[in-house]
Amino acid sequence: MSADENRNENVDEELKAEERAGEPVSEQQEGETQGPENDVDSMEARMQELQDQMLRTQAEMQNVRRRAEIDVEKAHKFALEKFVKELLPVADSLEKAVESTENQQSSDELVVSIREGVEMTLDLFMKSLGKFNVKQLNPVGEPFDPQVHEAMSMVPAPDAEPNSVVAVVQKGYTLNERLVRPAMVVVAKAEDAPKIDEQA
């Protein structure tokens, strides 16, 4: 080999080495060099996502716990509602018995003692209901409230305020401030109110 050929081979090898040095780094090699930074970023993003998911799960569990506590509280508060509804006709009957003898003067000792017994029984019964937060609604003179009153009829009542209760047909009751039975009432009609055709 001549010196020129040797020189040419050396130049070729140097050119090839320079080309290799100037070549862009392959994707695989780039991934290897930037791998740790990408891994840290992706791990931090995943960690943030898991933390958010954990916070949402904790908040949802607190909401479920609160809802369950409210449901249990309501169940305790209003468990007696059906039982109270069944007892209300007894209270009505005792009140009717007292009312039927109210305006009568009787000289018969038996009638007087029966009336006193019924009054005492009614009083005891109402106190027993009161222990369980059952309250009676007797809205005579109060403004008509459709939330707790049921209007049976409207009558002209010049002495009463229009739309106020002038008579109670049947008393209403609440249990822990929740309506068990509305009071059936007669409402005062305004004098200048238009007549309603009840035949229609």
Tab-separated table of N, CA and C in Angstrom, residues 22-193:
chain	number	residue	atom	x	y	z
A	22	GLY	N	-21.721	13.565	14.209
A	22	GLY	CA	-22.733	14.562	13.849
A	22	GLY	C	-24.116	13.986	13.638
A	23	GLU	N	-24.261	12.660	13.633
A	23	GLU	CA	-25.578	12.036	13.429
A	23	GLU	C	-26.514	12.367	14.589
A	24	PRO	N	-27.792	12.572	14.288
A	24	PRO	CA	-28.743	12.799	15.390
A	24	PRO	C	-28.864	11.544	16.229
A	25	VAL	N	-29.104	11.757	17.496
A	25	VAL	CA	-29.211	10.632	18.430
A	25	VAL	C	-30.509	9.914	18.120
A	26	SER	N	-30.527	8.608	18.089
A	26	SER	CA	-31.734	7.834	17.787
A	26	SER	C	-32.741	7.968	18.924
A	27	GLU	N	-34.031	7.624	18.643
A	27	GLU	CA	-35.093	7.747	19.641
A	27	GLU	C	-34.809	6.874	20.852
A	28	GLN	N	-34.243	5.690	20.542
A	28	GLN	CA	-33.956	4.784	21.654
A	28	GLN	C	-32.881	5.379	22.543
A	29	GLN	N	-31.842	5.914	21.907
A	29	GLN	CA	-30.784	6.520	22.690
A	29	GLN	C	-31.299	7.741	23.430
A	30	GLU	N	-32.206	8.539	22.784
A	30	GLU	CA	-32.760	9.737	23.422
A	30	GLU	C	-33.590	9.335	24.629
A	31	GLY	N	-34.394	8.277	24.473
A	31	GLY	CA	-35.199	7.789	25.591
A	31	GLY	C	-34.328	7.358	26.746
A	32	GLU	N	-33.189	6.779	26.413
A	32	GLU	CA	-32.305	6.325	27.485
A	32	GLU	C	-31.708	7.505	28.231
A	33	THR	N	-31.371	8.591	27.479
A	33	THR	CA	-30.737	9.717	28.147
A	33	THR	C	-31.751	10.537	28.928
A	34	GLN	N	-33.028	10.671	28.429
A	34	GLN	CA	-34.015	11.476	29.112
A	34	GLN	C	-34.953	10.618	29.962
A	35	GLY	N	-34.770	9.365	30.048
A	35	GLY	CA	-35.634	8.425	30.760
A	35	GLY	C	-35.887	8.803	32.211
A	36	PRO	N	-34.887	9.057	33.008
A	36	PRO	CA	-35.128	9.357	34.421
A	36	PRO	C	-36.003	10.586	34.619
A	37	GLU	N	-35.829	11.646	33.813
A	37	GLU	CA	-36.647	12.854	33.963
A	37	GLU	C	-38.096	12.569	33.596
A	38	ASN	N	-38.308	11.821	32.491
A	38	ASN	CA	-39.672	11.473	32.087
A	38	ASN	C	-40.342	10.593	33.135
A	39	ASP	N	-39.599	9.656	33.674
A	39	ASP	CA	-40.155	8.771	34.706
A	39	ASP	C	-40.584	9.570	35.927
A	40	VAL	N	-39.796	10.530	36.348
A	40	VAL	CA	-40.125	11.343	37.523
A	40	VAL	C	-41.391	12.161	37.254
A	41	ASP	N	-41.470	12.769	36.066
A	41	ASP	CA	-42.651	13.562	35.724
A	41	ASP	C	-43.908	12.705	35.693
A	42	SER	N	-43.817	11.545	35.047
A	42	SER	CA	-45.000	10.685	34.948
A	42	SER	C	-45.396	10.147	36.323
A	43	MET	N	-44.413	9.842	37.158
A	43	MET	CA	-44.711	9.347	38.513
A	43	MET	C	-45.359	10.438	39.360
A	44	GLU	N	-44.899	11.683	39.228
A	44	GLU	CA	-45.505	12.791	39.976
A	44	GLU	C	-46.944	13.032	39.515
A	45	ALA	N	-47.154	12.958	38.215
A	45	ALA	CA	-48.521	13.136	37.689
A	45	ALA	C	-49.430	12.033	38.197
A	46	ARG	N	-48.943	10.811	38.193
A	46	ARG	CA	-49.730	9.661	38.687
A	46	ARG	C	-50.010	9.820	40.180
A	47	MET	N	-49.016	10.265	40.929
A	47	MET	CA	-49.190	10.464	42.366
A	47	MET	C	-50.247	11.544	42.630
A	48	GLN	N	-50.222	12.642	41.873
A	48	GLN	CA	-51.211	13.711	42.026
A	48	GLN	C	-52.608	13.198	41.710
A	49	GLU	N	-52.703	12.396	40.655
A	49	GLU	CA	-53.993	11.813	40.267
A	49	GLU	C	-54.534	10.906	41.371
A	50	LEU	N	-53.675	10.091	41.950
A	50	LEU	CA	-54.101	9.188	43.038
A	50	LEU	C	-54.497	9.966	44.295
A	51	GLN	N	-53.775	11.060	44.581
A	51	GLN	CA	-54.134	11.889	45.735
A	51	GLN	C	-55.507	12.523	45.544
A	52	ASP	N	-55.765	13.034	44.330
A	52	ASP	CA	-57.082	13.611	44.033
A	52	ASP	C	-58.176	12.567	44.174
A	53	GLN	N	-57.906	11.391	43.652
A	53	GLN	CA	-58.891	10.303	43.742
A	53	GLN	C	-59.152	9.932	45.200
A	54	MET	N	-58.114	9.904	46.018
A	54	MET	CA	-58.261	9.577	47.435
A	54	MET	C	-59.085	10.645	48.151
A	55	LEU	N	-58.827	11.930	47.854
A	55	LEU	CA	-59.588	13.018	48.472
A	55	LEU	C	-61.058	12.946	48.083
A	56	ARG	N	-61.326	12.665	46.801
A	56	ARG	CA	-62.727	12.536	46.362
A	56	ARG	C	-63.417	11.370	47.060
A	57	THR	N	-62.704	10.269	47.204
A	57	THR	CA	-63.270	9.097	47.885
A	57	THR	C	-63.559	9.403	49.344
A	58	GLN	N	-62.644	10.102	50.010
A	58	GLN	CA	-62.866	10.473	51.413
A	58	GLN	C	-64.066	11.398	51.552
A	59	ALA	N	-64.193	12.377	50.648
A	59	ALA	CA	-65.334	13.303	50.692
A	59	ALA	C	-66.643	12.550	50.458
A	60	GLU	N	-66.624	11.620	49.520
A	60	GLU	CA	-67.831	10.837	49.239
A	60	GLU	C	-68.210	9.980	50.447
A	61	MET	N	-67.215	9.406	51.100
A	61	MET	CA	-67.491	8.588	52.296
A	61	MET	C	-68.075	9.438	53.420
A	62	GLN	N	-67.579	10.665	53.590
A	62	GLN	CA	-68.141	11.559	54.605
A	62	GLN	C	-69.583	11.906	54.281
A	63	ASN	N	-69.886	12.146	53.001
A	63	ASN	CA	-71.263	12.436	52.598
A	63	ASN	C	-72.175	11.249	52.862
A	64	VAL	N	-71.702	10.052	52.553
A	64	VAL	CA	-72.501	8.843	52.807
A	64	VAL	C	-72.744	8.683	54.298
A	65	ARG	N	-71.703	8.927	55.102
A	65	ARG	CA	-71.844	8.802	56.565
A	65	ARG	C	-72.853	9.822	57.097
A	66	ARG	N	-72.768	11.075	56.588
A	66	ARG	CA	-73.719	12.118	57.021
A	66	ARG	C	-75.146	11.749	56.643
A	67	ARG	N	-75.322	11.276	55.398
A	67	ARG	CA	-76.662	10.887	54.953
A	67	ARG	C	-77.204	9.752	55.810
A	68	ALA	N	-76.361	8.789	56.134
A	68	ALA	CA	-76.796	7.664	56.964
A	68	ALA	C	-77.179	8.145	58.362
A	69	GLU	N	-76.397	9.078	58.928
A	69	GLU	CA	-76.722	9.621	60.249
A	69	GLU	C	-78.060	10.354	60.227
A	70	ILE	N	-78.298	11.131	59.163
A	70	ILE	CA	-79.566	11.855	59.044
A	70	ILE	C	-80.724	10.875	58.913
A	71	ASP	N	-80.534	9.820	58.108
A	71	ASP	CA	-81.592	8.821	57.943
A	71	ASP	C	-81.907	8.113	59.249
A	72	VAL	N	-80.862	7.786	60.008
A	72	VAL	CA	-81.077	7.125	61.298
A	72	VAL	C	-81.792	8.063	62.264
A	73	GLU	N	-81.385	9.340	62.258
A	73	GLU	CA	-82.024	10.326	63.138
A	73	GLU	C	-83.503	10.477	62.787
A	74	LYS	N	-83.804	10.548	61.478
A	74	LYS	CA	-85.199	10.658	61.058
A	74	LYS	C	-85.977	9.399	61.429
A	75	ALA	N	-85.349	8.253	61.282
A	75	ALA	CA	-86.030	7.003	61.633
A	75	ALA	C	-86.374	6.984	63.118
A	76	HIS	N	-85.450	7.464	63.962
A	76	HIS	CA	-85.733	7.527	65.405
A	76	HIS	C	-86.831	8.543	65.699
A	77	LYS	N	-86.755	9.694	65.022
A	77	LYS	CA	-87.699	10.777	65.291
A	77	LYS	C	-89.119	10.432	64.874
A	78	PHE	N	-89.251	9.773	63.722
A	78	PHE	CA	-90.574	9.585	63.145
A	78	PHE	C	-91.020	8.123	63.106
A	79	ALA	N	-90.373	7.278	63.889
A	79	ALA	CA	-90.753	5.867	63.922
A	79	ALA	C	-92.165	5.680	64.458
A	80	LEU	N	-92.617	6.596	65.305
A	80	LEU	CA	-93.928	6.470	65.932
A	80	LEU	C	-95.061	7.047	65.091
A	81	GLU	N	-94.768	7.524	63.899
A	81	GLU	CA	-95.778	8.238	63.122
A	81	GLU	C	-97.022	7.381	62.858
A	82	LYS	N	-96.848	6.145	62.410
A	82	LYS	CA	-97.994	5.280	62.133
A	82	LYS	C	-98.761	4.968	63.422
A	83	PHE	N	-98.022	4.749	64.488
A	83	PHE	CA	-98.651	4.441	65.779
A	83	PHE	C	-99.490	5.634	66.255
A	84	VAL	N	-98.937	6.831	66.118
A	84	VAL	CA	-99.661	8.044	66.529
A	84	VAL	C	-100.933	8.205	65.693
A	85	LYS	N	-100.841	7.950	64.384
A	85	LYS	CA	-102.022	8.065	63.522
A	85	LYS	C	-103.131	7.123	63.986
A	86	GLU	N	-102.751	5.953	64.453
A	86	GLU	CA	-103.748	4.991	64.927
A	86	GLU	C	-104.386	5.436	66.245
A	87	LEU	N	-103.643	6.208	67.045
A	87	LEU	CA	-104.173	6.653	68.339
A	87	LEU	C	-105.046	7.905	68.237
A	88	LEU	N	-104.919	8.661	67.174
A	88	LEU	CA	-105.650	9.922	67.068
A	88	LEU	C	-107.174	9.756	67.118
A	89	PRO	N	-107.766	8.730	66.510
A	89	PRO	CA	-109.215	8.559	66.656
A	89	PRO	C	-109.657	8.353	68.108
A	90	VAL	N	-108.793	7.785	68.933
A	90	VAL	CA	-109.116	7.613	70.356
A	90	VAL	C	-109.226	8.985	71.011
A	91	ALA	N	-108.255	9.870	70.714
A	91	ALA	CA	-108.301	11.230	71.259
A	91	ALA	C	-109.549	11.954	70.775
A	92	ASP	N	-109.890	11.779	69.489
A	92	ASP	CA	-111.096	12.420	68.948
A	92	ASP	C	-112.347	11.936	69.676
A	93	SER	N	-112.430	10.644	69.925
A	93	SER	CA	-113.608	10.077	70.598
A	93	SER	C	-113.740	10.598	72.022
A	94	LEU	N	-112.621	10.676	72.728
A	94	LEU	CA	-112.665	11.197	74.097
A	94	LEU	C	-113.088	12.668	74.104
A	95	GLU	N	-112.574	13.450	73.134
A	95	GLU	CA	-112.968	14.863	73.055
A	95	GLU	C	-114.456	15.009	72.743
A	96	LYS	N	-114.972	14.181	71.850
A	96	LYS	CA	-116.396	14.243	71.513
A	96	LYS	C	-117.251	13.881	72.725
A	97	ALA	N	-116.785	12.919	73.517
A	97	ALA	CA	-117.537	12.533	74.722
A	97	ALA	C	-117.607	13.697	75.702
A	98	VAL	N	-116.494	14.426	75.861
A	98	VAL	CA	-116.482	15.576	76.770
A	98	VAL	C	-117.371	16.690	76.210
A	99	GLU	N	-117.257	16.954	74.891
A	99	GLU	CA	-118.052	18.018	74.271
A	99	GLU	C	-119.552	17.748	74.355
A	100	SER	N	-119.931	16.489	74.241
A	100	SER	CA	-121.367	16.172	74.239
A	100	SER	C	-122.030	16.452	75.587
A	101	THR	N	-121.247	16.480	76.653
A	101	THR	CA	-121.824	16.740	77.979
A	101	THR	C	-121.466	18.127	78.502
A	102	GLU	N	-120.785	18.936	77.687
A	102	GLU	CA	-120.280	20.219	78.150
A	102	GLU	C	-121.392	21.195	78.537
A	103	ASN	N	-122.374	21.380	77.707
A	103	ASN	CA	-123.398	22.389	77.931
A	103	ASN	C	-124.616	21.854	78.679
A	104	GLN	N	-124.534	20.651	79.136
A	104	GLN	CA	-125.684	20.065	79.832
A	104	GLN	C	-125.433	20.063	81.332
A	105	GLN	N	-126.422	20.574	82.037
A	105	GLN	CA	-126.366	20.522	83.501
A	105	GLN	C	-127.096	19.253	83.927
A	106	SER	N	-126.374	18.395	84.551
A	106	SER	CA	-126.993	17.141	84.968
A	106	SER	C	-126.909	17.010	86.471
A	107	SER	N	-128.015	16.606	87.024
A	107	SER	CA	-128.038	16.389	88.467
A	107	SER	C	-127.691	14.950	88.800
A	108	ASP	N	-127.586	14.136	87.775
A	108	ASP	CA	-127.274	12.723	87.999
A	108	ASP	C	-125.773	12.582	88.303
A	109	GLU	N	-125.484	12.049	89.469
A	109	GLU	CA	-124.078	11.897	89.891
A	109	GLU	C	-123.306	10.973	88.975
A	110	LEU	N	-123.971	9.973	88.442
A	110	LEU	CA	-123.301	9.012	87.561
A	110	LEU	C	-122.796	9.693	86.294
A	111	VAL	N	-123.623	10.550	85.689
A	111	VAL	CA	-123.224	11.257	84.460
A	111	VAL	C	-122.071	12.204	84.762
A	112	VAL	N	-122.154	12.900	85.897
A	112	VAL	CA	-121.089	13.831	86.281
A	112	VAL	C	-119.774	13.087	86.490
A	113	SER	N	-119.812	11.971	87.170
A	113	SER	CA	-118.575	11.215	87.439
A	113	SER	C	-118.014	10.610	86.153
A	114	ILE	N	-118.901	10.177	85.246
A	114	ILE	CA	-118.418	9.643	83.964
A	114	ILE	C	-117.724	10.752	83.168
A	115	ARG	N	-118.331	11.927	83.163
A	115	ARG	CA	-117.728	13.048	82.438
A	115	ARG	C	-116.367	13.398	83.028
A	116	GLU	N	-116.272	13.480	84.334
A	116	GLU	CA	-114.981	13.775	84.973
A	116	GLU	C	-113.958	12.698	84.647
A	117	GLY	N	-114.384	11.445	84.620
A	117	GLY	CA	-113.470	10.343	84.279
A	117	GLY	C	-112.962	10.451	82.851
A	118	VAL	N	-113.860	10.803	81.931
A	118	VAL	CA	-113.455	10.953	80.527
A	118	VAL	C	-112.492	12.130	80.383
A	119	GLU	N	-112.775	13.248	81.078
A	119	GLU	CA	-111.878	14.407	81.026
A	119	GLU	C	-110.496	14.056	81.554
A	120	MET	N	-110.456	13.329	82.661
A	120	MET	CA	-109.159	12.931	83.227
A	120	MET	C	-108.418	11.974	82.293
A	121	THR	N	-109.169	11.060	81.671
A	121	THR	CA	-108.547	10.119	80.727
A	121	THR	C	-107.987	10.863	79.520
A	122	LEU	N	-108.767	11.823	79.000
A	122	LEU	CA	-108.307	12.623	77.862
A	122	LEU	C	-107.065	13.419	78.225
A	123	ASP	N	-107.065	14.021	79.411
A	123	ASP	CA	-105.919	14.806	79.860
A	123	ASP	C	-104.674	13.926	79.985
A	124	LEU	N	-104.826	12.753	80.570
A	124	LEU	CA	-103.718	11.811	80.719
A	124	LEU	C	-103.208	11.354	79.344
A	125	PHE	N	-104.146	11.096	78.453
A	125	PHE	CA	-103.794	10.655	77.105
A	125	PHE	C	-102.990	11.731	76.371
A	126	MET	N	-103.433	12.994	76.464
A	126	MET	CA	-102.729	14.088	75.782
A	126	MET	C	-101.348	14.322	76.392
A	127	LYS	N	-101.225	14.168	77.717
A	127	LYS	CA	-99.899	14.301	78.355
A	127	LYS	C	-98.968	13.189	77.890
A	128	SER	N	-99.518	11.979	77.739
A	128	SER	CA	-98.697	10.853	77.264
A	128	SER	C	-98.212	11.107	75.840
A	129	LEU	N	-99.094	11.626	74.994
A	129	LEU	CA	-98.675	11.952	73.625
A	129	LEU	C	-97.622	13.058	73.633
A	130	GLY	N	-97.795	14.029	74.534
A	130	GLY	CA	-96.849	15.141	74.632
A	130	GLY	C	-95.446	14.690	74.991
A	131	LYS	N	-95.328	13.606	75.757
A	131	LYS	CA	-93.999	13.089	76.118
A	131	LYS	C	-93.219	12.628	74.894
A	132	PHE	N	-93.946	12.286	73.826
A	132	PHE	CA	-93.299	11.824	72.595
A	132	PHE	C	-93.346	12.892	71.505
A	133	ASN	N	-93.438	14.160	71.942
A	133	ASN	CA	-93.418	15.330	71.047
A	133	ASN	C	-94.573	15.340	70.042
A	134	VAL	N	-95.727	14.821	70.471
A	134	VAL	CA	-96.935	14.922	69.664
A	134	VAL	C	-97.686	16.144	70.171
A	135	LYS	N	-97.948	17.089	69.259
A	135	LYS	CA	-98.630	18.321	69.653
A	135	LYS	C	-99.939	18.447	68.900
A	136	GLN	N	-100.915	19.010	69.598
A	136	GLN	CA	-102.237	19.193	69.016
A	136	GLN	C	-102.324	20.554	68.337
A	137	LEU	N	-102.990	20.590	67.178
A	137	LEU	CA	-103.223	21.846	66.463
A	137	LEU	C	-104.693	22.206	66.620
A	138	ASN	N	-104.947	23.292	67.350
A	138	ASN	CA	-106.309	23.796	67.510
A	138	ASN	C	-106.278	25.263	67.080
A	139	PRO	N	-106.377	25.525	65.771
A	139	PRO	CA	-106.045	26.852	65.241
A	139	PRO	C	-107.196	27.872	65.209
A	140	VAL	N	-108.121	27.808	66.137
A	140	VAL	CA	-109.235	28.772	66.126
A	140	VAL	C	-108.671	30.179	66.272
A	141	GLY	N	-109.082	31.081	65.354
A	141	GLY	CA	-108.633	32.467	65.391
A	141	GLY	C	-107.344	32.722	64.648
A	142	GLU	N	-106.635	31.683	64.266
A	142	GLU	CA	-105.369	31.849	63.537
A	142	GLU	C	-105.646	32.015	62.043
A	143	PRO	N	-104.720	32.629	61.310
A	143	PRO	CA	-104.885	32.698	59.847
A	143	PRO	C	-104.826	31.294	59.245
A	144	PHE	N	-105.579	31.083	58.183
A	144	PHE	CA	-105.597	29.781	57.505
A	144	PHE	C	-104.229	29.514	56.880
A	145	ASP	N	-103.688	28.340	57.158
A	145	ASP	CA	-102.386	27.930	56.624
A	145	ASP	C	-102.575	26.588	55.915
A	146	PRO	N	-102.513	26.566	54.590
A	146	PRO	CA	-102.754	25.304	53.872
A	146	PRO	C	-101.716	24.222	54.158
A	147	GLN	N	-100.594	24.599	54.772
A	147	GLN	CA	-99.583	23.599	55.112
A	147	GLN	C	-100.032	22.696	56.261
A	148	VAL	N	-100.828	23.257	57.173
A	148	VAL	CA	-101.236	22.485	58.358
A	148	VAL	C	-102.753	22.428	58.553
A	149	HIS	N	-103.500	23.136	57.707
A	149	HIS	CA	-104.958	23.144	57.831
A	149	HIS	C	-105.593	22.617	56.556
A	150	GLU	N	-106.752	21.994	56.716
A	150	GLU	CA	-107.533	21.550	55.572
A	150	GLU	C	-108.888	22.236	55.678
A	151	ALA	N	-109.202	23.096	54.716
A	151	ALA	CA	-110.450	23.863	54.763
A	151	ALA	C	-111.617	22.963	54.364
A	152	MET	N	-112.604	22.888	55.242
A	152	MET	CA	-113.813	22.107	54.956
A	152	MET	C	-114.854	22.983	54.269
A	153	SER	N	-114.943	24.239	54.698
A	153	SER	CA	-115.888	25.171	54.076
A	153	SER	C	-115.495	26.595	54.432
A	154	MET	N	-116.122	27.539	53.733
A	154	MET	CA	-115.927	28.958	54.025
A	154	MET	C	-117.282	29.542	54.397
A	155	VAL	N	-117.314	30.322	55.470
A	155	VAL	CA	-118.572	30.908	55.932
A	155	VAL	C	-118.374	32.399	56.138
A	156	PRO	N	-119.435	33.193	55.946
A	156	PRO	CA	-119.305	34.619	56.254
A	156	PRO	C	-119.202	34.795	57.765
A	157	ALA	N	-118.220	35.528	58.204
A	157	ALA	CA	-118.024	35.778	59.635
A	157	ALA	C	-117.600	37.232	59.795
A	158	PRO	N	-118.572	38.127	60.036
A	158	PRO	CA	-118.241	39.554	60.117
A	158	PRO	C	-117.317	39.895	61.283
A	159	ASP	N	-117.336	39.094	62.349
A	159	ASP	CA	-116.496	39.383	63.514
A	159	ASP	C	-115.060	38.884	63.353
A	160	ALA	N	-114.832	38.012	62.395
A	160	ALA	CA	-113.494	37.410	62.232
A	160	ALA	C	-112.782	38.014	61.030
A	161	GLU	N	-111.460	37.924	61.080
A	161	GLU	CA	-110.628	38.362	59.951
A	161	GLU	C	-110.897	37.446	58.756
A	162	PRO	N	-110.929	38.001	57.536
A	162	PRO	CA	-111.076	37.134	56.359
A	162	PRO	C	-109.914	36.144	56.291
A	163	ASN	N	-110.205	34.924	55.862
A	163	ASN	CA	-109.230	33.828	55.735
A	163	ASN	C	-108.644	33.400	57.076
A	164	SER	N	-109.380	33.607	58.151
A	164	SER	CA	-108.938	33.087	59.444
A	164	SER	C	-109.847	31.915	59.820
A	165	VAL	N	-109.368	31.080	60.713
A	165	VAL	CA	-110.104	29.889	61.127
A	165	VAL	C	-111.153	30.301	62.161
A	166	VAL	N	-112.427	29.993	61.873
A	166	VAL	CA	-113.500	30.342	62.815
A	166	VAL	C	-113.971	29.131	63.608
A	167	ALA	N	-113.750	27.925	63.081
A	167	ALA	CA	-114.149	26.709	63.808
A	167	ALA	C	-113.259	25.554	63.378
A	168	VAL	N	-113.080	24.608	64.304
A	168	VAL	CA	-112.273	23.419	64.017
A	168	VAL	C	-113.194	22.215	64.048
A	169	VAL	N	-113.281	21.512	62.925
A	169	VAL	CA	-114.103	20.307	62.840
A	169	VAL	C	-113.354	19.135	63.469
A	170	GLN	N	-112.069	19.043	63.160
A	170	GLN	CA	-111.224	17.984	63.715
A	170	GLN	C	-109.830	18.562	63.934
A	171	LYS	N	-109.298	18.386	65.118
A	171	LYS	CA	-107.985	18.955	65.448
A	171	LYS	C	-106.878	18.206	64.705
A	172	GLY	N	-105.811	18.943	64.432
A	172	GLY	CA	-104.662	18.351	63.759
A	172	GLY	C	-103.573	18.012	64.762
A	173	TYR	N	-102.574	17.256	64.306
A	173	TYR	CA	-101.481	16.839	65.187
A	173	TYR	C	-100.167	16.853	64.422
A	174	THR	N	-99.093	17.163	65.163
A	174	THR	CA	-97.742	17.074	64.613
A	174	THR	C	-96.908	16.151	65.488
A	175	LEU	N	-95.913	15.522	64.874
A	175	LEU	CA	-94.946	14.687	65.591
A	175	LEU	C	-93.572	15.250	65.281
A	176	ASN	N	-92.885	15.774	66.310
A	176	ASN	CA	-91.574	16.405	66.114
A	176	ASN	C	-91.628	17.443	64.998
A	177	GLU	N	-92.641	18.296	65.048
A	177	GLU	CA	-92.853	19.388	64.105
A	177	GLU	C	-93.231	18.921	62.696
A	178	ARG	N	-93.388	17.634	62.477
A	178	ARG	CA	-93.838	17.126	61.176
A	178	ARG	C	-95.338	16.849	61.272
A	179	LEU	N	-96.076	17.269	60.267
A	179	LEU	CA	-97.530	17.120	60.276
A	179	LEU	C	-97.912	15.646	60.173
A	180	VAL	N	-98.726	15.199	61.141
A	180	VAL	CA	-99.247	13.839	61.103
A	180	VAL	C	-100.653	13.856	60.507
A	181	ARG	N	-101.447	14.844	60.937
A	181	ARG	CA	-102.799	15.001	60.414
A	181	ARG	C	-103.149	16.478	60.407
A	182	PRO	N	-103.623	17.012	59.269
A	182	PRO	CA	-103.977	18.434	59.233
A	182	PRO	C	-105.265	18.682	60.023
A	183	ALA	N	-105.394	19.888	60.529
A	183	ALA	CA	-106.629	20.272	61.229
A	183	ALA	C	-107.687	20.586	60.175
A	184	MET	N	-108.875	19.995	60.342
A	184	MET	CA	-109.984	20.282	59.425
A	184	MET	C	-110.734	21.480	59.982
A	185	VAL	N	-110.786	22.544	59.187
A	185	VAL	CA	-111.254	23.820	59.721
A	185	VAL	C	-112.321	24.460	58.832
A	186	VAL	N	-113.052	25.414	59.447
A	186	VAL	CA	-113.991	26.269	58.737
A	186	VAL	C	-113.342	27.647	58.690
A	187	VAL	N	-113.298	28.232	57.493
A	187	VAL	CA	-112.557	29.481	57.281
A	187	VAL	C	-113.535	30.626	57.057
A	188	ALA	N	-113.192	31.803	57.590
A	188	ALA	CA	-114.007	33.003	57.400
A	188	ALA	C	-113.842	33.514	55.985
A	189	LYS	N	-114.970	33.823	55.364
A	189	LYS	CA	-114.956	34.326	53.989
A	189	LYS	C	-115.001	35.846	54.035
A	190	ALA	N	-114.256	36.475	53.170
A	190	ALA	CA	-114.313	37.932	53.068
A	190	ALA	C	-115.681	38.338	52.542
A	191	GLU	N	-116.215	39.433	53.058
A	191	GLU	CA	-117.568	39.856	52.677
A	191	GLU	C	-117.673	40.206	51.208
A	192	ASP	N	-116.605	40.803	50.647
A	192	ASP	CA	-116.662	41.211	49.244
A	192	ASP	C	-116.107	40.149	48.297
A	193	ALA	N	-115.896	38.944	48.815
A	193	ALA	CA	-115.361	37.871	47.979
A	193	ALA	C	-116.405	37.413	46.970
